[in-house]
Structures are given as structure tokens and as C-alpha cells.
Amino acid sequence: MPLKVLIVGAGICGPAFATMLRRSDPEHSITVVERHPEIRHNGLQIDLRSWGVPIMQRLGLIDAVREKVVHEEGLSFVDTHGRTHGVFGASGSGTGQQNFTSDFEIMRGDIVQILYDASLEGSKPSSDSEDGPGVRYKFGTWVTGLAQDEKGVDVTLSDGATERYDLVVGADGQWSRTRRLLFGEEAGLDMFKPLNLYIAFYKIPKEPQDDAIARFYQPGDGRCIVTRSADRPYTQAYLFVRTDSEEVKQAVERQSVESQKALFEKLFRGVGWQAERMLKGMHESTDFYADSLGQIKTPHVVKGRVALLGDAASCASPITGMGTTVSLLESWILAGELARQKNDVPTALAAYDAKARPYIEEMQKLPPGSPWLMTLKSRCAIALLHAILSFISWTNLDKFVTWFTPEEKGGLPLPEYPELKLDPVP
């Protein structure tokens, strides 16, 4: 029997899961609710790595990704005078095996649009009713209540409407309301494990020296600045700070933009290189976003007939480079198990919970030395790092290591689900 499914969140994994579910059985009735009034095109550069690449190939969307890729050629480490201490190019592998810069760098809004369009392709809901086949989106709407039994989930929405579903999927991000409703407010928030790392990012006007190489600058005291431009008409600015300061935490986590900008102004004023340009652009930006970075550690990614996906289930943190891949892989496993178990929701969710776990553990492994190496405290440590990076870059040791790195992270292969009716990658 086809399922009546509610997906909470229209970021990356919401539309991805809707696409996979609809293709496996066009008779499913799939509703996606999103609290924003439309698909969000904000956010800066993200990438595909590891299992994310073959999944997009299976979906027939890799060419659409290639049409939108940001042509970033690599990453250089610079000092306060702008002198380069090591340049690391993109791997050029065209697979999930990547270097600092992926071959599949793409703006977040572009990949969201690709997946959103794919989820609606060939889908023609017969009416406004949620009982017919197809995919439909409800914007400006969110979940305020969940009550479930053995046969379904009763959902209350922000507009006061109530509806019953066979399955609810929370794909609503790091601070997931679905997770908090499922496990309790306090327990849901406590599943966020901070790295004591805070980030602000936004766009600033592009200048002539902003080329296809991203730049990474550390002034010390746990701070760093990253810029990325490539072939875009603007420059992306990223400010990072690592600290256990309660003052910083209180000024960043779910606070006003004014409070966040004031904090980053205080932390980055006068730190050298292009800091003044970054701060001027920050105050003029209209797309500023700041948050704390960490990982979501859940005992289970399902409870009853509710499942979590992506950052809501297992945020790996941006410094792993695996956020987009987490969203795609968990969507793949959940959709695959539902198809394999012939829409037996309890059995499929139990299988998803078990099969996703080793992949989650692998994806949440932080790169060696992270986040400390990217936010060093002393200038002596930074000078030593620059010397090491210069040597690695000069000897091409990074390319040698990448050559012998498996495409599948941790050597785990992409699970095969012929039941999804997608062609295997040749």
C-alpha cells in the first residue's frame, strides 16, 4: 500500500528524500512543510563528497550539479601580509575522492533548487487533498505537535490544521523542532554537542585580487578568516572563532543579527590581513548568518513512526565537509529500506536506524587536528603550521595521500537498493 508521508523541512534532505520516495512508488502521497515562505536560496558554498557523488549520479542529477558548480581551483594559506604558505588544488578526480577543495563545489541554493525541481518532476497531485499521490509543498508552515500510536502519527501544524500520516520525517536542521518534539525539548537540545567553534558567513563585494583560489588566514587567539570567490560575482567571507567563553556562546546561539555582528566586530577588529574589509562587508551585508558549530549525537534516528534525516539526525558539522553527503546518504537508506520492506514502516525504520549508524559514525569523524589546527592560539604555532604546509605543498604530498584514499569514506560502500528503481552507476 502507498504511504502518506509528511516531511518537515525543504532544505537539502527534505526534497532529496521526497524525490527518492516518489520515484520508488509514484503512488505515495508526500507533503513537505517548510517554515520559510519559499525555497531558501540563501547560504554559501557547500560540496559533494564520498557517497554523495554516486547518489546524485543514480538520481540522474549529476549533470545539473556540474552546470552549477563553483569553479574554485584550490585553497591557499596566507599570513597577515598576504604572503602564501602552501597552495592545495582541487583533486580533479571527478569522484567522491576529494582534497580541501571538492570537484563538486556548489552554492547551497543551487543544489536545493535542483533537488526541489527533481522532487516535483512528473508529480501532479490530484488536488489540494493530502490523500492523493504526488509531492506537494506547504510553505510558511511548521509542525507544533506530534502524537503517535502503532498505526500512525497525528500532526498539528502552525495553522491549526491536524492530519494523520503513516510516517513523519524530520529534516529540519541542527536545531530541529521535530527532534525536540520527539525526544523532549531539553533532551533534543542536549543532543547538540558543541565544538566550542562559532562561525559567521556572508557575501561581500568582489575585488580584483579575489580569484579562483580560496584563502585561509589565521591571526591567532583561536580565530581564522576564509574567503572564496572563484567564478562568482561576489566574495564569500567566513569568520571562525574557537573559544569556551560563555559570553560568546550567549551572543551567538539563536540571537539577533545585531548581537552577532557586534560580537564578531569585537573579536576581529584589527587582526590583520583583510579583516577591516571583512568587517565593513559584514555590516553592509544582507545575508549575514552566524551560529555555533557542533555535532548532533542521537541514541537513535527513529522513534515510533518518526524518523530524522540530515543535520536533525546526525549533523557532522561543516568542518568535516560531509553535511550534504549526510543528507543524501540518510535519505538514500531510508527510502531504500521503505521500498525493500514494501512500505512496512516499523520494519523499515528499524533497518534504517541500524544501517545508518556505521555511516553516521564515520561521517562524524573530525579531520585530524580539527578544529584546533584551523584556529590556533599562538603565532609560533601558526608559523610552524605554515612551514609544514609549505613543505607538503612543495612536495605534492597531499596529492599522494589523496590518490590512495578510498572514494567511500572509511571504506564503507554505498548500500545498494535496486528497489528504488534507479540505474546503477556504470
Short mmCIF file of C-alpha atoms in Angstrom, two decimals:
data_model
loop_
_atom_site.label_atom_id
_atom_site.label_comp_id
_atom_site.label_asym_id
_atom_site.label_seq_id
_atom_site.Cartn_x
_atom_site.Cartn_y
_atom_site.Cartn_z
CA MET A 1 0.00 0.00 0.00
CA PRO A 2 1.28 3.51 -0.81
CA LEU A 3 2.20 5.67 2.18
CA LYS A 4 1.01 9.05 3.36
CA VAL A 5 4.21 10.82 4.38
CA LEU A 6 4.99 14.19 5.95
CA ILE A 7 8.49 15.64 5.53
CA VAL A 8 9.43 18.56 7.78
CA GLY A 9 11.95 20.84 6.10
CA ALA A 10 12.66 21.78 2.48
CA GLY A 11 16.42 22.20 2.66
CA ILE A 12 18.61 19.54 1.05
CA CYS A 13 17.46 16.22 2.52
CA GLY A 14 13.72 17.02 2.50
CA PRO A 15 13.46 17.37 -1.30
CA ALA A 16 16.10 14.63 -1.78
CA PHE A 17 14.08 12.14 0.25
CA ALA A 18 10.84 13.20 -1.49
CA THR A 19 12.50 12.57 -4.87
CA MET A 20 13.71 9.09 -3.94
CA LEU A 21 10.43 8.10 -2.30
CA ARG A 22 8.30 9.27 -5.23
CA ARG A 23 10.49 7.52 -7.79
CA SER A 24 10.30 4.25 -5.87
CA ASP A 25 6.49 4.45 -5.81
CA PRO A 26 4.66 7.29 -7.62
CA GLU A 27 1.50 6.44 -5.65
CA HIS A 28 2.93 7.74 -2.37
CA SER A 29 1.25 10.87 -1.01
CA ILE A 30 4.10 13.16 0.11
CA THR A 31 3.71 16.54 1.79
CA VAL A 32 6.71 18.75 2.61
CA VAL A 33 6.23 21.60 5.10
CA GLU A 34 8.73 24.46 5.36
CA ARG A 35 8.53 27.33 7.84
CA HIS A 36 10.02 29.84 5.37
CA PRO A 37 7.68 31.37 2.76
CA GLU A 38 9.58 29.81 -0.17
CA ILE A 39 12.54 27.63 -1.06
CA ARG A 40 15.55 29.25 0.61
CA HIS A 41 18.29 30.28 -1.80
CA ASN A 42 20.50 31.68 0.94
CA GLY A 43 23.61 30.02 2.28
CA LEU A 44 27.04 29.88 0.73
CA GLN A 45 29.30 27.22 -0.75
CA ILE A 46 28.87 23.53 0.04
CA ASP A 47 30.11 20.40 -1.71
CA LEU A 48 29.51 16.78 -2.62
CA ARG A 49 31.92 14.17 -1.33
CA SER A 50 32.16 10.42 -0.89
CA TRP A 51 28.76 8.68 -1.28
CA GLY A 52 27.04 11.94 -2.24
CA VAL A 53 28.51 11.83 -5.75
CA PRO A 54 27.21 8.38 -6.81
CA ILE A 55 23.83 9.11 -5.20
CA MET A 56 23.39 12.21 -7.38
CA GLN A 57 24.51 10.10 -10.35
CA ARG A 58 21.85 7.48 -9.55
CA LEU A 59 19.24 10.23 -9.38
CA GLY A 60 20.34 11.48 -12.81
CA LEU A 61 21.18 14.89 -11.33
CA ILE A 62 24.98 14.98 -11.51
CA ASP A 63 24.96 16.89 -14.82
CA ALA A 64 22.65 19.51 -13.29
CA VAL A 65 25.16 19.83 -10.44
CA ARG A 66 28.06 20.17 -12.88
CA GLU A 67 26.24 23.02 -14.64
CA LYS A 68 26.11 24.93 -11.37
CA VAL A 69 29.50 24.10 -9.84
CA VAL A 70 31.65 26.85 -8.42
CA HIS A 71 34.95 26.65 -10.31
CA GLU A 72 37.22 27.00 -7.32
CA GLU A 73 40.76 25.89 -8.13
CA GLY A 74 42.07 25.30 -4.63
CA LEU A 75 42.96 26.75 -1.24
CA SER A 76 45.97 28.82 -0.15
CA PHE A 77 47.16 29.66 3.35
CA VAL A 78 48.22 33.27 3.82
CA ASP A 79 49.79 35.41 6.55
CA THR A 80 48.94 38.89 7.73
CA HIS A 81 50.82 40.41 4.75
CA GLY A 82 49.01 38.19 2.25
CA ARG A 83 52.07 36.02 1.58
CA THR A 84 51.23 32.45 0.54
CA HIS A 85 52.35 29.45 2.60
CA GLY A 86 51.11 26.47 0.60
CA VAL A 87 48.53 26.06 -2.15
CA PHE A 88 46.37 22.95 -2.47
CA GLY A 89 44.41 22.39 -5.66
CA ALA A 90 41.17 20.52 -6.25
CA SER A 91 41.68 16.80 -6.68
CA GLY A 92 40.36 16.65 -10.25
CA SER A 93 39.17 13.09 -9.66
CA GLY A 94 35.55 13.73 -10.62
CA THR A 95 34.52 11.23 -7.93
CA GLY A 96 33.80 11.31 -4.21
CA GLN A 97 37.54 11.25 -3.52
CA GLN A 98 38.40 14.87 -2.71
CA ASN A 99 41.02 17.30 -1.41
CA PHE A 100 40.48 20.53 0.56
CA THR A 101 38.51 21.79 -2.45
CA SER A 102 35.94 19.40 -3.92
CA ASP A 103 35.34 18.95 -7.65
CA PHE A 104 31.67 19.47 -6.81
CA GLU A 105 31.62 22.82 -5.01
CA ILE A 106 28.16 24.34 -5.39
CA MET A 107 26.13 27.11 -3.81
CA ARG A 108 23.63 25.78 -1.30
CA GLY A 109 20.69 27.50 -3.00
CA ASP A 110 21.55 25.89 -6.34
CA ILE A 111 21.56 22.30 -5.07
CA VAL A 112 18.37 22.92 -3.09
CA GLN A 113 16.68 24.16 -6.27
CA ILE A 114 17.95 21.13 -8.23
CA LEU A 115 16.51 18.72 -5.67
CA TYR A 116 13.27 20.69 -5.31
CA ASP A 117 12.69 20.62 -9.07
CA ALA A 118 13.52 16.90 -9.19
CA SER A 119 11.01 16.13 -6.44
CA LEU A 120 8.22 17.73 -8.48
CA GLU A 121 9.21 16.29 -11.85
CA GLY A 122 6.35 14.16 -13.14
CA SER A 123 4.45 14.69 -9.90
CA LYS A 124 0.93 16.04 -10.31
CA PRO A 125 -1.02 15.96 -7.05
CA SER A 126 -4.63 15.40 -7.99
CA SER A 127 -5.98 18.04 -5.60
CA ASP A 128 -5.20 20.10 -2.53
CA SER A 129 -6.03 17.00 -0.51
CA GLU A 130 -3.08 15.20 1.07
CA ASP A 131 -4.59 11.81 0.34
CA GLY A 132 -3.73 11.65 -3.37
CA PRO A 133 -0.44 10.59 -4.99
CA GLY A 134 2.37 13.04 -5.68
CA VAL A 135 4.55 15.61 -3.92
CA ARG A 136 3.21 18.90 -2.59
CA TYR A 137 4.88 21.70 -0.63
CA LYS A 138 3.36 23.88 2.09
CA PHE A 139 5.46 26.97 2.76
CA GLY A 140 5.17 29.21 5.80
CA THR A 141 4.06 26.15 7.80
CA TRP A 142 5.68 24.11 10.55
CA VAL A 143 4.86 21.33 12.99
CA THR A 144 3.73 22.28 16.51
CA GLY A 145 2.63 18.88 17.83
CA LEU A 146 3.18 15.15 17.33
CA ALA A 147 1.14 12.31 18.80
CA GLN A 148 1.66 8.77 17.56
CA ASP A 149 0.44 5.24 18.05
CA GLU A 150 1.31 1.92 16.42
CA LYS A 151 -0.52 2.75 13.19
CA GLY A 152 0.21 6.41 12.51
CA VAL A 153 1.18 9.91 13.61
CA ASP A 154 -1.25 12.74 14.31
CA VAL A 155 0.38 16.04 13.42
CA THR A 156 -0.67 19.55 14.41
CA LEU A 157 0.56 22.34 12.14
CA SER A 158 1.20 26.01 12.82
CA ASP A 159 -2.03 26.99 11.02
CA GLY A 160 -4.06 24.85 13.45
CA ALA A 161 -4.69 22.07 10.94
CA THR A 162 -4.34 18.44 12.05
CA GLU A 163 -3.58 15.48 9.81
CA ARG A 164 -2.69 11.82 10.25
CA TYR A 165 0.29 10.26 8.48
CA ASP A 166 1.81 6.81 8.13
CA LEU A 167 5.29 8.31 8.51
CA VAL A 168 6.78 11.65 9.61
CA VAL A 169 10.35 12.58 8.63
CA GLY A 170 12.17 15.43 10.38
CA ALA A 171 14.63 17.12 8.03
CA ASP A 172 14.64 20.48 9.78
CA GLY A 173 18.27 21.09 10.63
CA GLN A 174 20.67 21.30 13.54
CA TRP A 175 18.14 22.84 15.94
CA SER A 176 15.35 20.54 14.70
CA ARG A 177 11.95 21.22 16.22
CA THR A 178 10.93 17.69 15.18
CA ARG A 179 13.76 16.20 17.24
CA ARG A 180 12.75 18.28 20.26
CA LEU A 181 9.10 17.26 19.92
CA LEU A 182 10.15 13.63 19.55
CA PHE A 183 12.59 13.34 22.45
CA GLY A 184 11.56 16.30 24.59
CA GLU A 185 12.77 19.92 24.47
CA GLU A 186 15.68 19.56 26.88
CA ALA A 187 16.83 16.14 25.63
CA GLY A 188 16.56 17.27 21.99
CA LEU A 189 18.74 20.32 22.64
CA ASP A 190 21.24 18.31 24.69
CA MET A 191 21.90 16.10 21.65
CA PHE A 192 23.83 19.04 20.21
CA LYS A 193 27.47 18.53 21.22
CA PRO A 194 29.36 21.82 20.74
CA LEU A 195 32.87 22.06 19.35
CA ASN A 196 33.31 25.48 21.01
CA LEU A 197 33.57 26.81 17.46
CA TYR A 198 31.49 29.70 16.12
CA ILE A 199 31.06 30.85 12.54
CA ALA A 200 29.71 33.88 10.70
CA PHE A 201 29.37 33.96 6.93
CA TYR A 202 28.04 36.38 4.33
CA LYS A 203 28.78 37.87 0.90
CA ILE A 204 30.89 40.97 0.29
CA PRO A 205 31.73 42.91 -2.91
CA LYS A 206 34.33 41.21 -5.07
CA GLU A 207 37.69 42.93 -5.64
CA PRO A 208 40.25 42.42 -8.44
CA GLN A 209 42.56 40.28 -6.28
CA ASP A 210 39.74 37.83 -5.49
CA ASP A 211 40.50 34.97 -7.86
CA ALA A 212 39.67 31.25 -8.14
CA ILE A 213 41.81 30.34 -5.12
CA ALA A 214 40.19 30.36 -1.68
CA ARG A 215 42.30 31.94 1.07
CA PHE A 216 42.73 30.94 4.69
CA TYR A 217 44.19 33.31 7.29
CA GLN A 218 44.86 32.77 11.00
CA PRO A 219 45.61 35.78 13.23
CA GLY A 220 45.86 33.69 16.41
CA ASP A 221 43.76 33.57 19.58
CA GLY A 222 41.58 30.84 18.06
CA ARG A 223 40.38 32.86 15.06
CA CYS A 224 40.51 32.46 11.30
CA ILE A 225 39.19 34.18 8.17
CA VAL A 226 38.36 32.39 4.92
CA THR A 227 37.45 33.98 1.59
CA ARG A 228 36.10 32.23 -1.51
CA SER A 229 35.26 33.88 -4.85
CA ALA A 230 36.04 31.64 -7.85
CA ASP A 231 33.74 32.49 -10.77
CA ARG A 232 31.02 34.16 -8.69
CA PRO A 233 30.31 37.94 -8.94
CA TYR A 234 30.84 38.30 -5.19
CA THR A 235 33.22 37.07 -2.49
CA GLN A 236 32.14 34.79 0.33
CA ALA A 237 33.50 35.71 3.75
CA TYR A 238 33.75 33.31 6.69
CA LEU A 239 34.83 34.22 10.23
CA PHE A 240 35.61 31.43 12.72
CA VAL A 241 36.44 31.64 16.41
CA ARG A 242 37.21 28.80 18.82
CA THR A 243 36.56 29.61 22.45
CA ASP A 244 34.89 28.23 25.57
CA SER A 245 33.68 31.72 26.50
CA GLU A 246 30.12 31.75 27.80
CA GLU A 247 29.85 35.38 26.64
CA VAL A 248 30.49 34.34 23.04
CA LYS A 249 28.03 31.46 23.27
CA GLN A 250 25.29 33.69 24.65
CA ALA A 251 25.89 36.31 21.95
CA VAL A 252 25.74 33.83 19.05
CA GLU A 253 23.36 30.92 19.66
CA ARG A 254 19.92 31.84 18.30
CA GLN A 255 20.46 35.55 18.96
CA SER A 256 19.67 38.65 16.90
CA VAL A 257 21.81 39.54 13.91
CA GLU A 258 22.73 42.82 15.65
CA SER A 259 24.08 40.96 18.67
CA GLN A 260 26.03 38.54 16.49
CA LYS A 261 27.56 41.25 14.31
CA ALA A 262 28.64 43.23 17.39
CA LEU A 263 30.40 40.16 18.75
CA PHE A 264 32.32 39.39 15.54
CA GLU A 265 33.24 43.07 15.21
CA LYS A 266 34.77 42.92 18.69
CA LEU A 267 36.63 39.66 18.01
CA PHE A 268 38.06 40.51 14.57
CA ARG A 269 38.78 44.25 14.70
CA GLY A 270 42.47 44.92 13.99
CA VAL A 271 43.59 41.29 13.47
CA GLY A 272 45.41 41.94 10.20
CA TRP A 273 45.27 40.84 6.57
CA GLN A 274 41.84 41.87 5.17
CA ALA A 275 39.96 41.95 8.48
CA GLU A 276 38.79 45.55 8.09
CA ARG A 277 37.36 44.75 4.66
CA MET A 278 35.59 41.71 6.12
CA LEU A 279 34.05 43.74 8.94
CA LYS A 280 32.93 46.56 6.64
CA GLY A 281 31.30 44.00 4.36
CA MET A 282 29.71 42.29 7.36
CA HIS A 283 27.92 45.44 8.46
CA GLU A 284 26.71 46.10 4.91
CA SER A 285 25.63 42.51 4.20
CA THR A 286 22.00 41.46 3.92
CA ASP A 287 22.62 37.70 4.09
CA PHE A 288 24.66 37.50 7.31
CA TYR A 289 24.30 34.27 9.28
CA ALA A 290 26.06 33.12 12.45
CA ASP A 291 25.79 30.04 14.64
CA SER A 292 27.73 27.68 16.85
CA LEU A 293 29.21 24.57 15.25
CA GLY A 294 28.90 21.12 16.72
CA GLN A 295 27.55 17.66 16.09
CA ILE A 296 24.20 16.02 16.78
CA LYS A 297 24.56 12.77 18.72
CA THR A 298 21.26 10.89 18.91
CA PRO A 299 20.87 7.45 20.52
CA HIS A 300 18.54 6.57 17.65
CA VAL A 301 17.46 8.36 14.48
CA VAL A 302 13.91 6.96 14.74
CA LYS A 303 11.24 6.77 17.39
CA GLY A 304 7.95 5.05 16.64
CA ARG A 305 6.84 6.20 13.18
CA VAL A 306 9.01 9.34 13.15
CA ALA A 307 12.47 9.39 11.54
CA LEU A 308 15.16 12.07 11.46
CA LEU A 309 17.38 12.92 8.48
CA GLY A 310 20.46 15.04 7.86
CA ASP A 311 21.50 17.64 10.43
CA ALA A 312 18.40 16.90 12.51
CA ALA A 313 19.60 13.32 12.95
CA SER A 314 23.38 13.47 12.86
CA CYS A 315 24.86 16.86 12.00
CA ALA A 316 28.53 16.20 11.27
CA SER A 317 29.49 19.93 11.38
CA PRO A 318 30.72 21.91 8.36
CA ILE A 319 34.38 21.28 9.17
CA THR A 320 34.00 17.63 8.16
CA GLY A 321 32.82 18.62 4.67
CA MET A 322 30.21 15.86 4.93
CA GLY A 323 26.98 17.77 5.64
CA THR A 324 25.46 17.45 2.16
CA THR A 325 26.58 13.84 1.90
CA VAL A 326 24.98 13.02 5.28
CA SER A 327 21.66 14.37 4.00
CA LEU A 328 21.81 12.41 0.75
CA LEU A 329 23.03 9.15 2.26
CA GLU A 330 20.46 9.02 5.07
CA SER A 331 17.70 9.86 2.58
CA TRP A 332 19.00 7.05 0.35
CA ILE A 333 19.00 4.46 3.15
CA LEU A 334 15.57 5.44 4.49
CA ALA A 335 13.92 5.48 1.05
CA GLY A 336 15.69 2.24 0.16
CA GLU A 337 14.52 0.42 3.29
CA LEU A 338 10.92 1.57 2.82
CA ALA A 339 10.99 0.20 -0.74
CA ARG A 340 12.72 -3.01 0.34
CA GLN A 341 10.28 -3.65 3.20
CA LYS A 342 7.32 -2.96 0.89
CA ASN A 343 6.26 0.10 2.91
CA ASP A 344 6.20 -1.75 6.23
CA VAL A 345 7.08 1.41 8.21
CA PRO A 346 8.15 -0.10 11.58
CA THR A 347 10.40 -2.71 9.94
CA ALA A 348 11.88 -0.17 7.52
CA LEU A 349 12.60 2.35 10.27
CA ALA A 350 14.30 -0.27 12.43
CA ALA A 351 16.51 -1.22 9.47
CA TYR A 352 17.27 2.45 8.71
CA ASP A 353 18.27 3.08 12.33
CA ALA A 354 20.65 0.12 12.31
CA LYS A 355 22.13 0.54 8.82
CA ALA A 356 22.71 4.28 9.07
CA ARG A 357 24.68 4.05 12.31
CA PRO A 358 28.13 2.97 10.95
CA TYR A 359 27.91 5.64 8.24
CA ILE A 360 26.97 8.31 10.79
CA GLU A 361 29.91 7.34 12.99
CA GLU A 362 32.26 7.53 10.01
CA MET A 363 30.94 10.86 8.74
CA GLN A 364 31.19 12.46 12.18
CA LYS A 365 34.91 11.73 12.47
CA LEU A 366 36.64 15.10 12.52
CA PRO A 367 39.62 15.70 10.22
CA PRO A 368 42.93 15.15 12.07
CA GLY A 369 43.67 18.12 14.32
CA SER A 370 40.29 19.77 13.80
CA PRO A 371 39.14 22.23 14.87
CA TRP A 372 42.38 23.18 16.65
CA LEU A 373 44.69 23.37 13.62
CA MET A 374 42.34 25.78 11.86
CA THR A 375 42.05 28.05 14.91
CA LEU A 376 45.46 28.10 16.54
CA LYS A 377 46.10 30.30 19.55
CA SER A 378 49.78 31.29 19.26
CA ARG A 379 51.71 32.90 16.44
CA CYS A 380 54.56 30.42 16.92
CA ALA A 381 52.15 27.55 16.26
CA ILE A 382 50.83 29.33 13.17
CA ALA A 383 54.38 29.86 11.85
CA LEU A 384 55.13 26.17 12.35
CA LEU A 385 51.91 25.18 10.57
CA HIS A 386 52.80 27.44 7.65
CA ALA A 387 56.21 25.78 7.36
CA ILE A 388 54.66 22.31 7.34
CA LEU A 389 52.01 23.29 4.79
CA SER A 390 54.63 24.86 2.54
CA PHE A 391 56.62 21.60 2.58
CA ILE A 392 53.54 19.45 1.85
CA SER A 393 52.51 21.74 -0.99
CA TRP A 394 56.05 21.85 -2.47
CA THR A 395 56.40 18.04 -2.39
CA ASN A 396 52.82 17.36 -3.60
CA LEU A 397 52.42 15.05 -0.63
CA ASP A 398 48.72 15.93 -0.41
CA LYS A 399 48.11 14.52 -3.90
CA PHE A 400 49.94 11.34 -2.99
CA VAL A 401 47.73 10.82 0.08
CA THR A 402 44.52 11.63 -1.83
CA TRP A 403 45.44 9.12 -4.54
CA PHE A 404 45.34 6.27 -2.02
CA THR A 405 42.24 7.49 -0.17
CA PRO A 406 39.12 5.40 -0.92
CA GLU A 407 36.17 7.16 -2.52
CA GLU A 408 33.88 5.63 0.11
CA LYS A 409 34.67 7.25 3.46
CA GLY A 410 36.06 4.65 5.86
CA GLY A 411 35.88 2.06 3.09
CA LEU A 412 32.11 1.67 3.56
CA PRO A 413 30.40 1.03 0.19
CA LEU A 414 27.20 2.76 -0.83
CA PRO A 415 24.31 0.42 0.10
CA GLU A 416 22.57 -0.98 -2.96
CA TYR A 417 18.79 -0.66 -3.26
CA PRO A 418 17.53 -1.93 -6.62
CA GLU A 419 14.04 -1.47 -5.15
CA LEU A 420 14.49 2.29 -5.66
CA LYS A 421 14.37 1.63 -9.42
CA LEU A 422 17.40 3.81 -10.14
CA ASP A 423 20.09 2.80 -12.61
CA PRO A 424 23.45 1.81 -11.11
CA VAL A 425 26.46 4.00 -11.84
CA PRO A 426 28.43 2.49 -14.77
#
